[in-house]
Coordinates of C-alpha atoms in Angstrom, one line a residue:
X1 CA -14.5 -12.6 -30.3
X2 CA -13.5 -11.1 -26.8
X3 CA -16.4 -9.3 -25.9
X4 CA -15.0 -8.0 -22.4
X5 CA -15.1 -8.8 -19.0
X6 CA -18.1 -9.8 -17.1
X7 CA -17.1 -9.1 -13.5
X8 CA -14.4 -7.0 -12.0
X9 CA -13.5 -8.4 -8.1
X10 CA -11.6 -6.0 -5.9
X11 CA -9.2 -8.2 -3.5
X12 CA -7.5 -7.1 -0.4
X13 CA -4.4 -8.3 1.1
X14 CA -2.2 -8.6 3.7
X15 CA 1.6 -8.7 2.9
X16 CA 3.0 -10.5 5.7
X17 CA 6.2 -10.5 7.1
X18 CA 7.7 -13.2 5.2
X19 CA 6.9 -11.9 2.3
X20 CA 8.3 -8.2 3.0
X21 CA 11.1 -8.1 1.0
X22 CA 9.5 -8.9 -2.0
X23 CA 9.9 -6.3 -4.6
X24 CA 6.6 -5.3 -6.3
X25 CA 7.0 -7.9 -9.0
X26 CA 7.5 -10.6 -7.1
X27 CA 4.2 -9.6 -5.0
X28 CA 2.4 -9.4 -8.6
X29 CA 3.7 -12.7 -9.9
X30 CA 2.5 -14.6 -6.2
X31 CA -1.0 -12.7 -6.6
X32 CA -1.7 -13.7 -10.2
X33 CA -0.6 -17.5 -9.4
X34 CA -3.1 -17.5 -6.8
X35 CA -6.1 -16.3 -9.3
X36 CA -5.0 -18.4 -12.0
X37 CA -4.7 -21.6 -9.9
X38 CA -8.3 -20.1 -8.1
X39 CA -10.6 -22.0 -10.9
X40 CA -12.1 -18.7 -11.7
X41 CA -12.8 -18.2 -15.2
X42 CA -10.6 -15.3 -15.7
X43 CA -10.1 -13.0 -18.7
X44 CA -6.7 -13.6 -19.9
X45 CA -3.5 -10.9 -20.9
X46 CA -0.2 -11.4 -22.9
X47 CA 2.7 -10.9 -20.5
X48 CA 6.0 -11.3 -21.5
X49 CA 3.9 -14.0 -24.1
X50 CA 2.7 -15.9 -21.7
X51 CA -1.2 -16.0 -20.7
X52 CA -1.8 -14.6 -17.1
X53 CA -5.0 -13.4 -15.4
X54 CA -5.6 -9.9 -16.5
X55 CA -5.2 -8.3 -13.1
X56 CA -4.9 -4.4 -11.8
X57 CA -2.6 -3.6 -8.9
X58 CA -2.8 -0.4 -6.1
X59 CA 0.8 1.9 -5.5
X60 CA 3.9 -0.3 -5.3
X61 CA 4.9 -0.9 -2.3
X62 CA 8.8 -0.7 -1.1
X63 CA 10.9 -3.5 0.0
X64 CA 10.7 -4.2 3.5
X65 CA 7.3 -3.0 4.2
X66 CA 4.2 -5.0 5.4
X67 CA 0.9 -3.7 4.5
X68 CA -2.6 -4.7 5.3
X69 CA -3.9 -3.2 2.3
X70 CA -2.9 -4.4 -1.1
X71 CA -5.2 -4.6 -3.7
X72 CA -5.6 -6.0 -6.6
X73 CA -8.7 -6.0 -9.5
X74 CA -9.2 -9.3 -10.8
X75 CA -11.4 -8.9 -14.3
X76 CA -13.5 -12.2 -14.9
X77 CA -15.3 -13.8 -18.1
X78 CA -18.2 -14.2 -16.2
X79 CA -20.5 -13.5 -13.3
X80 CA -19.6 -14.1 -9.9
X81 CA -20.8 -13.7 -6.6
X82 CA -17.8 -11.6 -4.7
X83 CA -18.7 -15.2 -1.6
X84 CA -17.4 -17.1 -4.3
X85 CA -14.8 -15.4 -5.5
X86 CA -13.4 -15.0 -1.7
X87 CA -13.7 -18.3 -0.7
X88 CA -11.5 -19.6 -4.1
X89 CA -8.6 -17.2 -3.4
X90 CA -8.9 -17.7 0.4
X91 CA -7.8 -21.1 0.1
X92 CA -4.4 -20.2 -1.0
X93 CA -3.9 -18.2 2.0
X94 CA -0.2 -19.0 3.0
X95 CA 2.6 -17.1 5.2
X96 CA 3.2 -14.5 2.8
X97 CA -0.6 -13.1 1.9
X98 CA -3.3 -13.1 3.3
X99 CA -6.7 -12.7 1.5
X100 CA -8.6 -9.8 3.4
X101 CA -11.7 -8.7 1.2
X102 CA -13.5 -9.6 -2.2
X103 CA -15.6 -7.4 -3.2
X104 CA -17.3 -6.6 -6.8
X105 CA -17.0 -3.8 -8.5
X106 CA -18.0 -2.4 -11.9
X107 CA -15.9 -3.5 -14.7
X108 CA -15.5 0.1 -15.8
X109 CA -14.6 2.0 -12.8
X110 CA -11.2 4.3 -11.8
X111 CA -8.3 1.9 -11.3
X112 CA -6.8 1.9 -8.2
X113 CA -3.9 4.3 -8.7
X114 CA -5.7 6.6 -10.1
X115 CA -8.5 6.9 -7.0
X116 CA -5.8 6.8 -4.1
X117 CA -4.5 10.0 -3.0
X118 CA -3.2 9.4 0.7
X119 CA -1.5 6.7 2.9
X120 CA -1.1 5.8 6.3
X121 CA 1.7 4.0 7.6
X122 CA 2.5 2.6 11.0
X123 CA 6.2 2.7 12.1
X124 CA 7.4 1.0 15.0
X125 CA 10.8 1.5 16.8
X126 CA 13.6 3.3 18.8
X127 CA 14.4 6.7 17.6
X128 CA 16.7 9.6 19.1
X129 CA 16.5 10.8 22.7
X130 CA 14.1 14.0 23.0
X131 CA 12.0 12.6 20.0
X132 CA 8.3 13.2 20.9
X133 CA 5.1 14.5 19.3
X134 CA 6.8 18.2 19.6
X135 CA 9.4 17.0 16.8
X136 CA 6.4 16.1 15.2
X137 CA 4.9 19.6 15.1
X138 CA 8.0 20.8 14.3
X139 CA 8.0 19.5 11.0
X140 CA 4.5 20.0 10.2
X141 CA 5.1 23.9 10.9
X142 CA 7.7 24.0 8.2
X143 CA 6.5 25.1 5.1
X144 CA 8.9 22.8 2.9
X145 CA 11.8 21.0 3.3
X146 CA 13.9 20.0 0.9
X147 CA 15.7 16.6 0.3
X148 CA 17.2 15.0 -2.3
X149 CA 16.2 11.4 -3.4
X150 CA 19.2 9.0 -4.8
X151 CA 17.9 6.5 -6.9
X152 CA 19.7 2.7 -6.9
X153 CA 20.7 4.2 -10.8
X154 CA 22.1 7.1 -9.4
X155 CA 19.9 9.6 -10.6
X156 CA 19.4 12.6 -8.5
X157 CA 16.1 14.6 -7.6
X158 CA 15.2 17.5 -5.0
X159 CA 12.1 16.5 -3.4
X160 CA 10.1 18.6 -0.5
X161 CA 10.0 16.5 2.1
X162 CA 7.4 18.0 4.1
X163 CA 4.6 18.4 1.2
X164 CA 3.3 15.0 1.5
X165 CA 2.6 15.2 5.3
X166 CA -1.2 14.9 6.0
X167 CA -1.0 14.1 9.5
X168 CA 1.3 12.0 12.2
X169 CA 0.8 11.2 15.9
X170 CA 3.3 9.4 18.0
X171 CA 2.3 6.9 20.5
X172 CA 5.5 6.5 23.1
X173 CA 6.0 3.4 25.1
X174 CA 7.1 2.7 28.9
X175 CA 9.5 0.4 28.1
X176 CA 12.6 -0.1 27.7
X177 CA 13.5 2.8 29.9
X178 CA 15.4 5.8 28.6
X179 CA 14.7 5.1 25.5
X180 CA 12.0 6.6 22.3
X181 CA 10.5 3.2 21.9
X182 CA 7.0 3.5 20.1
X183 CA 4.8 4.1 17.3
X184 CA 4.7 6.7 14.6
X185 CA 1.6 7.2 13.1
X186 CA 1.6 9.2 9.4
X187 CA -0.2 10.2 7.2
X188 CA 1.6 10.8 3.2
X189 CA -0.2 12.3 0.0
X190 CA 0.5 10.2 -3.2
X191 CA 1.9 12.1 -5.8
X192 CA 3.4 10.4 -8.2
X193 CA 7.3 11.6 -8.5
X194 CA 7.4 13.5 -5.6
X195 CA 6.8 11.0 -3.0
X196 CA 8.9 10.6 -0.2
X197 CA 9.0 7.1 1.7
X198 CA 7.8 7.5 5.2
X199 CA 11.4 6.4 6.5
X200 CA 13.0 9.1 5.3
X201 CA 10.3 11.3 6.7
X202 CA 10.7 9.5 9.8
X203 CA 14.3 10.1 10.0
X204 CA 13.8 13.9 9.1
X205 CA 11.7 14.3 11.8
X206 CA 13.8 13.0 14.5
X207 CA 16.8 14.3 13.4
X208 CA 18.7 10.8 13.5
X209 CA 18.0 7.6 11.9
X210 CA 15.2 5.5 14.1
X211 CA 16.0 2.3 14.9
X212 CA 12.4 1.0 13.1
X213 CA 11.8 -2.9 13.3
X214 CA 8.6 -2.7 11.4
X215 CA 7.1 -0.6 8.7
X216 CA 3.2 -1.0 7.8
X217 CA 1.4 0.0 5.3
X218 CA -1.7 0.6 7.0
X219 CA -4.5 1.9 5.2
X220 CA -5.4 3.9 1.8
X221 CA -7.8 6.7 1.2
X222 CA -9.2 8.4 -1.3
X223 CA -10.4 12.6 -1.4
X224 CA -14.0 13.4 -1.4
X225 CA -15.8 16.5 -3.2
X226 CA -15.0 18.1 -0.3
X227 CA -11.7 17.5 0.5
X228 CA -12.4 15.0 3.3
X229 CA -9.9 11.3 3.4
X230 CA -12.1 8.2 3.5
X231 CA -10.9 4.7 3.9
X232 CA -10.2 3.5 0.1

């Protein structure tokens, strides 16, 4: 009789550039190779009929972003030390993930979507002449903005665009001159079905599509009692 797991190991990631256009899937089925090839005695699920490690994942994460923070709950048939855990997934480091934390948790504790309420993203590139942190107060002054989201099935939906903004800060750079070459720091609240990806909010705010060479998903946080964001 299945009498549960024993231990629950939160792992952190980093999705490296190879491995950014992945879709979600894809990042799931790489993750759960690595545990089941780990030697940990894992507790096993049905998908799609096979057996896999019964695993937990944070917020999908879009095509063509990198992240140093995605996690996934690993629930095993018996105890082990979070050292030992770490050191068995490490070892399948490769150019695509990167093992960044193991860590345990109790087995019956919030899942990760459901404790996550804000992320930060870091987006480098060029974007429009005149863009600086004044575009960026801009936009936060506005009390909504509205923008419709086109999904790849065509469906249609009127999001506000400005609702998720927690914070942003933009970090210009010297070079190359005559140009608004740097780093946009924000800050988005996760709500599910009205989230807007931070490109789009990028491109709102500037007025003009950036030219962005890299999108990171930097960090997660969670909301205290009293409102405060603290690193997930």
């Amino acid at each position: 009789m299945n009498e549960g797991p024993k231990s629950r190991i939160r792992l952190k990631f980093a999705r490296l550039e190879p491995a950014k256009d992945f879709t979600h899937l894809e990042q799931i089925k790489a993750l759960r190779s690595r545990a089941a090839a780990s030697g940990l005695k894992f507790q096993p699920a049905r998908v799609g009929g096979a057996s896999v490690p019964r695993m937990a994942f944070g917020p999908a994460i879009s095509v063509g972003h990198e992240s140093l923070c995605e996690y996934a709950d690993l629930f095993l048939e018996e105890f082990v030390r979070e050292e030992s855990a770490r050191e068995k997934i490490q070892a399948f480091d490769d150019a695509n993930f990167r093992l960044l934390a193991a860590r345990r948790i109790p087995v019956f504790f919030p899942s990760i979507e459901a404790a996550v309420n804000a992320v930060e993203y870091f987006l480098e590139g060029t974007f429009p002449a005149g863009f600086s942190q004044a575009s960026l107060d801009v936009f936060a002054a506005l009390k909504n903005l509205p923008y419709e989201k086109v999904k790849p099935s065509g469906e249609r939906k009127m999001l506000d665009a400005r609702a998720p903004l927690l914070s942003a800060s933009w970090d210009a750079c010297a070079r190359p001159p005559g140009t608004c070459a740097g780093l946009l720091k924000l800050t988005l609240r996760l709500s599910p079905g009205r989230n807007v990806k931070p490109e789009i909010v990028a491109e709102l705010m500037a007025a003009g599509r950036p030219e962005l060479r890299r999108i990171t998903r930097k960090e997660f946080y969670w909301q205290d009692s009293q409102g405060k964001l603290v690193v997930f």
